[in-house]
Amino acid sequence: MKKGQVKRKFESFGFSSSNPYDQHIQKELVLHIQNQVQIGNDFTLKLYSWMKISILKQKIHKATKLDLGDFRVLYKNQELSLNNQDLEDYGIKNHVSLKLMARKQGQQTYFINSLHNILEETRSTQEKFQNAKWAVEGAFMKGITPKLTDFGTQGTYILENQNHKPVAIFKPYDEEAFAPNNPRGMRGKMNSPGLRQGILSGEGVDREVAAYLIDQLSGHYHNVPITNYVQICHPTFHEAEEYKQFQHEKIPIKEGSFQLYMPHDDNVGNYGSGLYPSMEARKIAILDIRILNCDRNEENILVRKKKLPQANGQTRQSFDYFLIPIDHGYSFPDSFKICRDEVVWYHWNQMTQPFSQEEKLFIERIDVEKDIQMIKEKVQLREICLRNSKIATILLKMGAAADLTIHDISEILYREDPDELSPIEKAVQTAEFNYKNNVRVPNGFQNFKEKLFQNNLIQKSLEFESSNLNNLDRPQINQPLLKLQIIRDEEENKDTNEGDNKIQYSDKKLNRVGSQQNIKNIKKPTQKEWNEEFYAHITYLLKQLVEKKQSEKVPSPRKYRPRYISEEVK
């Protein structure tokens, strides 16, 4: 009887129905409360894991003097709404951060949610990302709305904090160039050809995240800002007035990339390229080769200056320069049709200098298979896009091992003339032809020339001249790899598909769905996978290109001519 009374007594005070004196349950927790209602008044609370959410809210009420109905408590973007649940039921552990947000009755509630946990498990990275999200949510509650940038061809929004300082950059799926809801008038169907060859609309967000994942796996060698998938609910993203009268449940949710804003002084276009340290400049070039960036212009390389200590008698201030790459929506294309002028660093003098030992060691440690496998697990990119990135990385590793420079590798990788194929395009075409016609290449061979050229058929098929390829009867290589799905508008659906239960995607419906998941679920055709035999052909052909570039760099032997002595000297 006494035990029952003890249970009811603890329950009446908001405790768990379990015995609080049990040593397995009695766990003291130190909770860090980030106060977004009263900025700058963060505090900590000491509770037990068996206590209920109602006790937590009462403790917060005593510490902040806020009414219980005027705030809400969030843990990992999940509101602690069930007052009868224990703290451990929500997975709350010791030394975790809870977010205290304002709850305004009768007004719209806005939020930012993480879609996938792709960030590394380091505490600093997680804290930076969470703090940025909470700062933007606090600004939303204060009436600060996302701002559309004045430049660009897609929907790019600057998210600010309560002090009107930029915190992050948000790019939605459906507002890319030739996507259904592009705010700059360039609208089209999802997965339609975009502004760049080899990139379809609705794929830029995945490429932004994939570029950060490549840098994350490399130990942040390239300084790509933290990027993740998010959902944002805010009516500013929609131009139509009808959305402003919707309730919270009916306002569509935007999905896209959330990239942290990096403080900087300017972009590279306003400085001379000779000011940048060689290693900083080549970090950008190495990243662009790995991800096959099609649009590395002056605007998407930020410059951050750091003052250097002045020597005695020195009157002019000197700086150290750091480069930050951003805007990778035009990377990982499905073709190699990239010109040299599309990468701003091609003409820099730093690219003609040889790699340092540190850079060679970094390139040697790049694990291409691990990079591709990680992207497949976390990002949805087409197989041919990953294949091209793998080929470019193989060329980078072979070129660095052969003491080629970035400039030499770029001459193999990029087109000099927009209408002429680059050397790597010819090599890929040859490898595809050999792969389709079952031309075998031995696996694990060491000397490429001796073993391959024993067979005249293989020797003939591995020649580079495109004229030989044109004379052969084979399918055209320039055929499109994707068949775009026809998406009808609502007015067409009424006439043609009345009574049909199939899902029809239209511009208007994409706005009303409430989430972009229907956009992402558009089925794409089955794609072909390339096995080790194909990459064996590619490796051999790339080795030939690297050796050819090496021979061009070696100076020709000096020719001596006989020296004649005049008769006067004699």
Coordinates of C-alpha atoms in Angstrom, one line a residue:
M1 CA 0.0 0.0 0.0
K2 CA 2.8 2.3 0.8
K3 CA 4.5 1.7 -2.5
G4 CA 1.4 2.6 -4.4
Q5 CA 1.1 5.8 -2.4
V6 CA 4.7 6.6 -3.2
K7 CA 4.0 6.1 -6.9
R8 CA 1.0 8.3 -6.9
K9 CA 2.8 11.0 -4.9
F10 CA 5.7 11.2 -7.4
E11 CA 3.3 11.2 -10.3
S12 CA 1.4 14.1 -8.8
F13 CA 4.6 16.1 -8.7
G14 CA 5.3 15.3 -12.4
F15 CA 7.8 12.5 -11.8
S16 CA 7.9 9.2 -13.7
S17 CA 5.8 6.3 -12.5
S18 CA 9.0 4.3 -12.1
N19 CA 10.9 4.3 -8.8
P20 CA 13.1 7.4 -8.8
Y21 CA 15.4 5.9 -6.2
D22 CA 16.5 3.1 -8.6
Q23 CA 20.2 3.6 -9.4
H24 CA 19.7 2.6 -13.0
I25 CA 17.1 5.4 -13.5
Q26 CA 18.6 8.1 -11.3
K27 CA 20.9 9.8 -13.9
E28 CA 21.6 13.5 -13.4
L29 CA 21.6 15.5 -16.6
V30 CA 23.1 18.9 -17.3
L31 CA 21.1 20.6 -20.1
H32 CA 22.2 23.7 -21.9
I33 CA 19.3 25.9 -22.9
Q34 CA 19.8 28.2 -25.9
N35 CA 17.4 31.0 -25.3
Q36 CA 16.2 32.3 -28.7
V37 CA 13.4 34.3 -27.1
Q38 CA 15.7 36.4 -24.9
I39 CA 18.8 36.6 -26.9
G40 CA 22.0 36.4 -24.9
N41 CA 20.4 34.9 -21.8
D42 CA 21.4 31.2 -22.2
F43 CA 21.5 29.1 -19.1
T44 CA 21.8 25.5 -17.8
L45 CA 19.5 23.3 -15.9
K46 CA 20.2 20.2 -13.7
L47 CA 17.5 17.5 -13.9
Y48 CA 17.2 13.8 -13.8
S49 CA 16.5 11.5 -16.8
W50 CA 13.3 10.1 -15.1
M51 CA 11.7 13.6 -14.8
K52 CA 8.9 14.6 -17.1
I53 CA 8.8 17.3 -19.8
S54 CA 6.4 19.3 -17.6
I55 CA 9.1 19.6 -14.9
L56 CA 11.5 20.8 -17.5
K57 CA 9.1 23.5 -18.7
Q58 CA 8.4 24.6 -15.1
K59 CA 12.2 25.0 -14.5
I60 CA 12.4 27.1 -17.7
H61 CA 9.5 29.2 -16.5
K62 CA 11.2 30.0 -13.3
A63 CA 14.5 30.8 -15.0
T64 CA 13.0 33.0 -17.7
K65 CA 9.7 34.3 -16.2
L66 CA 8.0 33.4 -19.5
D67 CA 4.5 32.0 -19.6
L68 CA 4.3 28.3 -20.4
G69 CA 2.2 29.1 -23.5
D70 CA 4.6 31.6 -24.9
F71 CA 7.6 29.3 -25.6
R72 CA 8.3 25.8 -27.0
V73 CA 11.3 23.6 -26.3
L74 CA 13.1 21.7 -29.1
Y75 CA 15.6 19.0 -29.1
K76 CA 17.2 18.1 -32.5
N77 CA 14.4 20.1 -34.2
Q78 CA 11.7 18.0 -32.5
E79 CA 9.4 19.9 -30.1
L80 CA 9.0 18.4 -26.7
S81 CA 5.2 18.6 -26.7
L82 CA 4.2 15.5 -24.7
N83 CA 4.3 16.7 -21.1
N84 CA 3.8 13.3 -19.6
Q85 CA 6.8 11.8 -21.3
D86 CA 10.2 11.4 -19.6
L87 CA 13.3 13.1 -20.7
E88 CA 14.9 9.8 -21.6
D89 CA 11.9 9.0 -23.8
Y90 CA 13.1 11.8 -26.2
G91 CA 16.7 10.5 -26.1
I92 CA 17.9 13.5 -24.1
K93 CA 21.3 12.8 -22.6
N94 CA 23.8 14.6 -20.5
H95 CA 25.3 17.9 -21.8
V96 CA 22.9 18.3 -24.8
S97 CA 21.6 21.6 -26.1
L98 CA 17.9 22.4 -26.0
K99 CA 16.5 25.3 -28.1
L100 CA 13.9 27.7 -26.5
M101 CA 11.7 29.2 -29.2
A102 CA 8.8 31.7 -29.0
R103 CA 5.3 30.6 -29.6
K104 CA 3.1 33.4 -31.0
Q105 CA -0.5 32.6 -30.9
G106 CA -2.4 33.3 -34.2
Q107 CA 0.7 33.8 -36.2
Q108 CA 2.6 31.6 -38.7
T109 CA 5.2 29.2 -37.3
Y110 CA 8.3 28.7 -39.5
F111 CA 10.9 26.0 -39.2
I112 CA 14.0 24.5 -40.7
N113 CA 14.5 20.7 -40.6
S114 CA 17.5 18.6 -41.7
L115 CA 16.5 16.0 -44.3
H116 CA 19.5 13.7 -44.1
N117 CA 22.3 13.4 -41.6
I118 CA 25.2 13.7 -44.0
L119 CA 27.5 15.8 -41.8
E120 CA 30.5 14.3 -40.1
E121 CA 30.1 13.4 -36.4
T122 CA 32.5 16.1 -35.1
R123 CA 31.1 18.3 -32.4
S124 CA 32.3 21.6 -34.0
T125 CA 30.7 20.9 -37.4
Q126 CA 27.4 19.9 -35.8
E127 CA 27.3 22.9 -33.6
K128 CA 28.1 25.3 -36.4
F129 CA 25.3 23.9 -38.5
Q130 CA 22.8 23.8 -35.6
N131 CA 23.6 27.4 -34.5
A132 CA 23.1 28.6 -38.1
K133 CA 19.7 27.0 -38.3
W134 CA 18.6 28.3 -34.9
A135 CA 19.8 31.8 -35.8
V136 CA 17.7 31.8 -39.0
E137 CA 14.6 30.5 -37.2
G138 CA 14.9 33.2 -34.6
A139 CA 15.1 35.8 -37.4
F140 CA 11.9 34.3 -39.0
M141 CA 10.1 34.8 -35.7
K142 CA 11.2 38.4 -35.7
G143 CA 9.8 39.0 -39.2
I144 CA 13.1 38.9 -41.0
T145 CA 12.4 37.1 -44.3
P146 CA 14.7 35.4 -46.8
K147 CA 16.2 37.7 -49.5
L148 CA 16.5 36.7 -53.1
T149 CA 19.9 37.6 -54.6
D150 CA 20.1 40.2 -57.4
F151 CA 22.3 38.0 -59.5
G152 CA 22.2 34.4 -60.9
T153 CA 19.8 32.4 -62.9
Q154 CA 18.2 30.4 -60.1
G155 CA 16.5 31.0 -56.8
T156 CA 19.3 31.8 -54.4
Y157 CA 18.2 33.2 -51.0
I158 CA 20.3 34.9 -48.3
L159 CA 19.2 33.8 -44.8
E160 CA 20.0 36.4 -42.0
N161 CA 20.0 36.4 -38.2
Q162 CA 18.2 38.8 -36.0
N163 CA 21.0 41.4 -36.5
H164 CA 20.5 41.3 -40.3
K165 CA 23.8 39.6 -40.9
P166 CA 24.0 36.8 -43.4
V167 CA 24.1 33.3 -41.9
A168 CA 23.5 30.9 -44.8
I169 CA 22.6 30.5 -48.5
F170 CA 19.5 28.5 -49.4
K171 CA 18.9 27.0 -52.9
P172 CA 15.6 25.1 -53.5
Y173 CA 15.3 22.2 -55.9
D174 CA 12.3 23.6 -57.8
E175 CA 13.8 27.1 -58.3
E176 CA 16.8 26.1 -60.4
A177 CA 17.1 27.2 -64.0
F178 CA 14.4 25.6 -66.1
A179 CA 12.7 24.1 -63.0
P180 CA 9.0 24.6 -62.4
N181 CA 9.2 27.5 -59.9
N182 CA 12.2 29.5 -61.1
P183 CA 11.7 33.1 -59.8
R184 CA 13.6 34.7 -62.7
G185 CA 11.3 33.5 -65.5
M186 CA 13.4 30.6 -66.7
R187 CA 10.8 27.9 -66.0
G188 CA 10.5 24.4 -67.4
K189 CA 9.8 20.8 -66.4
M190 CA 11.9 19.0 -63.8
N191 CA 14.9 17.1 -65.3
S192 CA 14.9 19.2 -68.4
P193 CA 18.2 20.3 -70.0
G194 CA 19.7 23.2 -68.1
L195 CA 22.1 26.0 -68.9
R196 CA 25.2 23.8 -68.9
Q197 CA 25.9 20.7 -71.0
G198 CA 25.4 17.5 -69.1
I199 CA 23.4 19.0 -66.1
L200 CA 19.6 18.7 -65.8
S201 CA 17.3 21.0 -63.9
G202 CA 16.7 19.9 -60.3
E203 CA 20.2 18.4 -59.9
G204 CA 22.1 21.4 -58.7
V205 CA 21.2 20.8 -55.0
D206 CA 22.7 17.3 -55.0
R207 CA 25.8 18.6 -56.6
E208 CA 26.3 21.3 -54.0
V209 CA 26.1 18.6 -51.3
A210 CA 28.3 16.2 -53.2
A211 CA 31.1 18.8 -53.5
Y212 CA 31.0 19.3 -49.7
L213 CA 31.1 15.5 -49.1
I214 CA 34.2 15.2 -51.3
D215 CA 35.9 17.9 -49.3
Q216 CA 34.7 16.5 -46.0
L217 CA 36.2 13.1 -46.8
S218 CA 39.4 14.9 -47.7
G219 CA 39.7 16.5 -44.3
H220 CA 38.4 19.9 -45.5
Y221 CA 41.4 20.4 -47.6
H222 CA 39.6 22.6 -50.1
N223 CA 37.7 24.8 -47.6
V224 CA 34.2 24.2 -49.0
P225 CA 31.6 25.7 -46.6
I226 CA 29.4 23.3 -44.6
T227 CA 26.5 22.2 -46.8
N228 CA 23.5 20.0 -46.0
Y229 CA 19.9 19.2 -47.1
V230 CA 17.1 21.1 -45.3
Q231 CA 13.4 21.7 -45.4
I232 CA 12.2 25.3 -44.9
C233 CA 8.7 26.4 -44.3
H234 CA 8.2 30.1 -45.2
P235 CA 5.7 31.9 -47.5
T236 CA 8.3 34.3 -48.8
F237 CA 9.5 31.6 -51.2
H238 CA 6.1 31.7 -53.1
E239 CA 5.2 34.6 -55.2
A240 CA 1.4 34.0 -55.3
E241 CA -0.7 36.0 -52.9
E242 CA -3.0 33.0 -52.2
Y243 CA -0.3 31.3 -50.1
K244 CA -0.2 34.1 -47.6
Q245 CA -3.7 33.2 -46.3
F246 CA -2.9 29.5 -45.8
Q247 CA -2.4 28.0 -42.4
H248 CA 0.9 26.4 -41.4
E249 CA -0.1 22.9 -42.5
K250 CA -1.0 24.0 -46.0
I251 CA 2.0 26.2 -46.8
P252 CA 4.3 24.2 -49.1
I253 CA 7.7 23.1 -47.8
K254 CA 10.8 24.0 -49.8
E255 CA 13.6 21.4 -49.9
G256 CA 17.1 22.4 -51.0
S257 CA 20.7 23.0 -50.0
F258 CA 21.7 25.0 -46.9
Q259 CA 25.2 26.3 -47.1
L260 CA 26.8 28.3 -44.3
Y261 CA 27.8 31.9 -45.2
M262 CA 31.5 32.5 -45.1
P263 CA 32.8 35.9 -44.0
H264 CA 35.1 37.3 -46.7
D265 CA 36.7 40.5 -48.0
D266 CA 36.0 40.1 -51.8
N267 CA 36.1 37.7 -54.7
V268 CA 39.2 36.9 -56.8
G269 CA 38.1 39.1 -59.6
N270 CA 39.0 42.2 -57.7
Y271 CA 42.6 41.2 -56.9
G272 CA 45.5 40.2 -59.0
S273 CA 46.0 36.4 -59.3
G274 CA 49.6 36.7 -58.4
L275 CA 48.7 37.7 -54.8
Y276 CA 47.4 34.2 -54.0
P277 CA 49.7 31.6 -52.5
S278 CA 50.4 28.8 -54.9
M279 CA 49.0 26.1 -52.6
E280 CA 45.8 28.0 -52.1
A281 CA 45.2 28.5 -55.8
R282 CA 46.0 24.8 -56.6
K283 CA 43.6 23.7 -53.9
I284 CA 40.7 25.2 -55.9
A285 CA 42.0 23.6 -59.2
I286 CA 42.4 20.2 -57.6
L287 CA 38.8 20.3 -56.4
D288 CA 37.5 21.4 -59.7
I289 CA 39.2 18.6 -61.5
R290 CA 37.9 16.0 -59.0
I291 CA 34.3 17.2 -59.4
L292 CA 34.6 18.4 -63.0
N293 CA 33.4 21.9 -62.2
C294 CA 31.9 23.5 -65.4
D295 CA 31.5 27.0 -64.0
R296 CA 34.5 28.2 -61.9
N297 CA 34.2 32.0 -62.5
E298 CA 35.6 34.9 -60.5
E299 CA 32.4 35.3 -58.5
N300 CA 32.4 31.9 -56.8
I301 CA 35.9 32.1 -55.3
L302 CA 35.9 34.2 -52.2
V303 CA 39.0 35.9 -50.8
R304 CA 39.7 36.3 -47.1
K305 CA 42.6 38.5 -46.0
K306 CA 44.7 38.1 -42.9
K307 CA 47.1 40.8 -41.7
L308 CA 50.7 39.8 -41.3
P309 CA 53.0 41.3 -38.7
Q310 CA 55.0 44.3 -40.0
A311 CA 58.7 44.2 -39.8
N312 CA 60.7 47.1 -38.4
G313 CA 60.8 50.0 -40.8
Q314 CA 58.0 48.6 -43.0
T315 CA 55.3 51.1 -43.8
R316 CA 53.1 49.0 -46.1
Q317 CA 50.7 46.5 -44.6
S318 CA 51.1 43.0 -46.0
F319 CA 48.4 40.3 -46.1
D320 CA 48.0 36.6 -46.4
Y321 CA 45.2 35.5 -48.7
F322 CA 42.9 32.5 -48.3
L323 CA 40.5 31.2 -51.0
I324 CA 37.1 29.8 -50.4
P325 CA 35.2 27.9 -53.2
I326 CA 31.4 28.2 -53.3
D327 CA 28.6 27.5 -55.8
H328 CA 29.1 24.0 -57.1
G329 CA 25.7 23.5 -58.7
Y330 CA 27.4 23.0 -62.1
S331 CA 29.7 20.2 -61.2
F332 CA 29.6 16.4 -61.9
P333 CA 28.3 16.7 -65.5
D334 CA 27.5 13.7 -67.7
S335 CA 29.9 14.8 -70.4
F336 CA 33.4 16.3 -70.7
K337 CA 32.3 19.2 -72.9
I338 CA 34.2 21.8 -70.7
C339 CA 36.3 24.6 -72.2
R340 CA 39.4 26.0 -70.7
D341 CA 37.9 29.5 -70.4
E342 CA 35.2 28.1 -68.0
V343 CA 37.7 27.7 -65.2
V344 CA 39.2 31.1 -64.2
W345 CA 42.4 29.6 -62.8
Y346 CA 43.6 28.1 -66.0
H347 CA 45.6 31.2 -67.0
W348 CA 47.1 31.7 -63.5
N349 CA 50.9 31.3 -63.2
Q350 CA 50.5 29.1 -60.1
M351 CA 49.1 26.3 -62.4
T352 CA 52.4 26.1 -64.4
Q353 CA 54.4 25.5 -61.2
P354 CA 55.1 21.9 -60.2
F355 CA 53.2 20.2 -57.3
S356 CA 54.8 20.4 -53.9
Q357 CA 55.5 17.2 -51.9
E358 CA 52.5 17.9 -49.7
E359 CA 50.2 18.2 -52.7
K360 CA 51.6 15.0 -54.2
L361 CA 51.0 13.2 -51.0
F362 CA 47.4 14.4 -50.8
I363 CA 46.6 13.5 -54.4
E364 CA 48.2 10.1 -53.9
R365 CA 46.0 9.4 -50.9
I366 CA 42.7 10.2 -52.7
D367 CA 40.6 7.0 -52.7
V368 CA 38.4 7.3 -55.8
E369 CA 36.3 4.2 -55.0
K370 CA 35.6 5.4 -51.5
D371 CA 34.5 8.8 -52.8
I372 CA 32.1 7.4 -55.3
Q373 CA 30.7 4.9 -52.8
M374 CA 30.1 7.7 -50.2
I375 CA 28.3 9.8 -52.8
K376 CA 26.1 6.9 -53.9
E377 CA 25.0 6.3 -50.3
K378 CA 24.1 10.0 -49.5
V379 CA 23.4 11.8 -52.7
Q380 CA 21.3 10.9 -55.8
L381 CA 23.5 11.4 -58.8
R382 CA 23.4 9.7 -62.1
E383 CA 25.9 6.9 -62.7
I384 CA 27.5 8.5 -65.7
C385 CA 28.2 11.7 -63.7
L386 CA 30.0 9.6 -61.1
R387 CA 31.9 7.8 -63.8
N388 CA 33.2 11.0 -65.3
S389 CA 34.3 12.3 -62.0
K390 CA 36.2 9.1 -61.4
I391 CA 37.9 9.3 -64.8
A392 CA 39.0 12.9 -64.0
T393 CA 40.4 11.9 -60.6
I394 CA 42.3 9.0 -62.2
L395 CA 43.9 11.5 -64.6
L396 CA 44.8 13.8 -61.7
K397 CA 46.5 11.1 -59.8
M398 CA 48.4 9.8 -62.9
G399 CA 49.4 13.3 -63.9
A400 CA 50.7 14.2 -60.4
A401 CA 52.7 11.0 -60.2
A402 CA 54.3 11.8 -63.6
D403 CA 55.3 15.3 -62.5
L404 CA 52.8 17.1 -64.7
T405 CA 51.5 20.5 -63.6
I406 CA 47.9 21.6 -63.3
H407 CA 48.2 23.4 -66.6
D408 CA 49.4 20.2 -68.3
I409 CA 46.5 18.2 -66.9
S410 CA 44.1 20.9 -67.9
E411 CA 45.2 20.7 -71.5
I412 CA 44.2 17.0 -71.5
L413 CA 41.0 17.5 -69.7
Y414 CA 39.5 20.7 -71.2
R415 CA 38.7 21.8 -74.7
E416 CA 40.8 24.5 -76.4
D417 CA 38.2 25.1 -79.1
P418 CA 34.5 24.7 -78.2
D419 CA 33.9 22.8 -81.4
E420 CA 36.8 20.3 -81.1
L421 CA 37.0 17.3 -78.8
S422 CA 39.5 17.4 -76.0
P423 CA 42.1 14.6 -75.6
I424 CA 40.2 13.0 -72.8
E425 CA 36.9 13.0 -74.8
K426 CA 38.6 11.1 -77.6
A427 CA 40.0 8.6 -75.0
V428 CA 36.6 8.1 -73.5
Q429 CA 35.0 7.5 -76.9
T430 CA 37.7 4.9 -77.7
A431 CA 37.3 3.2 -74.3
E432 CA 33.5 3.0 -74.8
F433 CA 33.9 1.5 -78.3
N434 CA 36.4 -1.1 -77.0
Y435 CA 34.1 -1.9 -74.1
K436 CA 31.0 -2.4 -76.3
N437 CA 33.0 -4.6 -78.8
N438 CA 34.5 -6.8 -76.0
V439 CA 38.1 -5.8 -76.7
R440 CA 39.8 -7.3 -73.7
V441 CA 42.4 -5.5 -71.6
P442 CA 44.4 -7.6 -69.0
N443 CA 43.8 -6.7 -65.4
G444 CA 46.7 -5.9 -63.2
F445 CA 49.2 -5.5 -66.1
Q446 CA 52.4 -3.5 -65.3
N447 CA 53.8 -2.7 -68.7
F448 CA 51.0 -1.4 -70.9
K449 CA 52.7 -1.3 -74.2
E450 CA 54.4 -4.7 -74.3
K451 CA 51.4 -6.7 -73.2
L452 CA 48.8 -4.8 -75.2
F453 CA 50.7 -4.5 -78.4
Q454 CA 51.3 -8.2 -78.7
N455 CA 47.8 -8.4 -80.3
N456 CA 47.5 -6.4 -83.5
L457 CA 43.7 -6.2 -83.1
I458 CA 44.0 -4.5 -79.7
Q459 CA 46.7 -2.2 -81.0
K460 CA 44.5 -1.2 -83.9
S461 CA 41.5 -0.6 -81.7
L462 CA 43.4 1.5 -79.1
E463 CA 44.5 4.2 -81.6
F464 CA 43.5 7.8 -80.8
E465 CA 42.6 9.0 -84.3
S466 CA 38.9 9.9 -84.4
S467 CA 38.9 9.2 -88.2
N468 CA 39.3 5.5 -87.5
L469 CA 36.3 5.6 -85.2
N470 CA 34.1 7.4 -87.7
N471 CA 34.7 4.7 -90.3
L472 CA 33.4 2.0 -88.0
D473 CA 29.8 1.0 -88.0
R474 CA 28.7 1.7 -84.4
P475 CA 26.0 3.6 -82.5
Q476 CA 26.4 7.4 -82.3
I477 CA 28.0 8.4 -79.0
N478 CA 26.3 11.7 -78.9
Q479 CA 22.9 10.2 -78.4
P480 CA 21.1 11.5 -75.3
L481 CA 21.6 9.3 -72.2
L482 CA 18.3 10.4 -70.6
K483 CA 14.8 10.2 -71.9
L484 CA 12.9 13.1 -70.3
Q485 CA 9.6 12.3 -68.9
I486 CA 6.6 14.2 -70.4
I487 CA 4.9 16.1 -67.6
R488 CA 1.5 17.5 -68.5
D489 CA -0.1 20.6 -67.2
E490 CA -3.4 20.5 -65.3
E491 CA -5.4 21.9 -68.2
E492 CA -4.1 19.1 -70.5
N493 CA -4.8 16.5 -67.8
K494 CA -8.5 17.5 -67.7
D495 CA -9.0 16.8 -71.4
T496 CA -6.8 13.7 -71.8
N497 CA -6.6 11.9 -68.5
E498 CA -10.1 12.2 -67.0
G499 CA -10.7 9.3 -64.7
D500 CA -7.1 8.2 -64.8
N501 CA -5.6 7.6 -61.3
K502 CA -2.0 8.2 -62.4
I503 CA -0.1 11.0 -60.7
Q504 CA 0.3 14.0 -62.9
Y505 CA 3.0 16.6 -62.1
S506 CA 2.4 20.2 -63.1
D507 CA 3.7 23.6 -62.2
K508 CA 0.7 24.4 -60.0
K509 CA 0.6 21.1 -58.2
L510 CA 4.3 21.3 -57.3
N511 CA 3.6 24.4 -55.4
R512 CA 0.7 22.9 -53.5
V513 CA 2.1 19.5 -52.6
G514 CA 3.7 20.6 -49.4
S515 CA 7.0 18.9 -50.1
Q516 CA 9.3 18.4 -53.0
Q517 CA 9.4 14.6 -52.5
N518 CA 7.1 14.2 -55.5
I519 CA 9.6 16.0 -57.6
K520 CA 12.4 13.7 -56.4
N521 CA 10.4 10.6 -57.0
I522 CA 10.2 11.1 -60.8
K523 CA 11.5 7.9 -62.2
K524 CA 14.7 8.1 -64.2
P525 CA 15.7 5.5 -66.8
T526 CA 17.8 2.6 -65.8
Q527 CA 21.5 3.6 -66.1
K528 CA 24.4 1.5 -67.2
E529 CA 27.2 0.6 -64.9
W530 CA 30.8 0.5 -66.0
N531 CA 32.9 -2.4 -64.7
E532 CA 36.6 -2.8 -64.1
E533 CA 37.2 -3.8 -67.8
F534 CA 36.0 -0.4 -68.9
Y535 CA 38.2 1.4 -66.4
A536 CA 41.2 -0.7 -67.6
H537 CA 40.8 0.7 -71.1
I538 CA 40.5 4.2 -69.6
T539 CA 43.6 3.7 -67.5
Y540 CA 45.6 2.6 -70.5
L541 CA 44.5 5.5 -72.7
L542 CA 45.1 8.0 -69.9
K543 CA 48.6 6.6 -69.4
Q544 CA 49.3 7.2 -73.1
L545 CA 48.1 10.8 -72.9
V546 CA 50.2 11.5 -69.8
E547 CA 53.3 9.9 -71.5
K548 CA 52.6 12.0 -74.6
K549 CA 52.5 15.2 -72.5
Q550 CA 55.7 14.2 -70.7
S551 CA 57.5 13.8 -74.0
E552 CA 56.4 17.3 -75.1
K553 CA 57.9 18.8 -71.9
V554 CA 61.3 17.1 -72.3
P555 CA 63.6 19.5 -74.3
S556 CA 65.1 18.1 -77.5
P557 CA 68.7 17.1 -77.3
R558 CA 71.1 19.8 -78.3
K559 CA 72.7 19.4 -81.7
Y560 CA 76.4 20.3 -81.9
R561 CA 78.0 21.3 -85.1
P562 CA 81.7 21.2 -85.9
R563 CA 83.6 24.3 -84.9
Y564 CA 85.8 25.7 -87.6
I565 CA 88.8 27.8 -86.7
S566 CA 89.8 30.5 -89.1
E567 CA 93.2 30.5 -90.8
E568 CA 94.0 33.8 -89.1
V569 CA 93.7 32.3 -85.7
K570 CA 95.9 29.4 -86.8

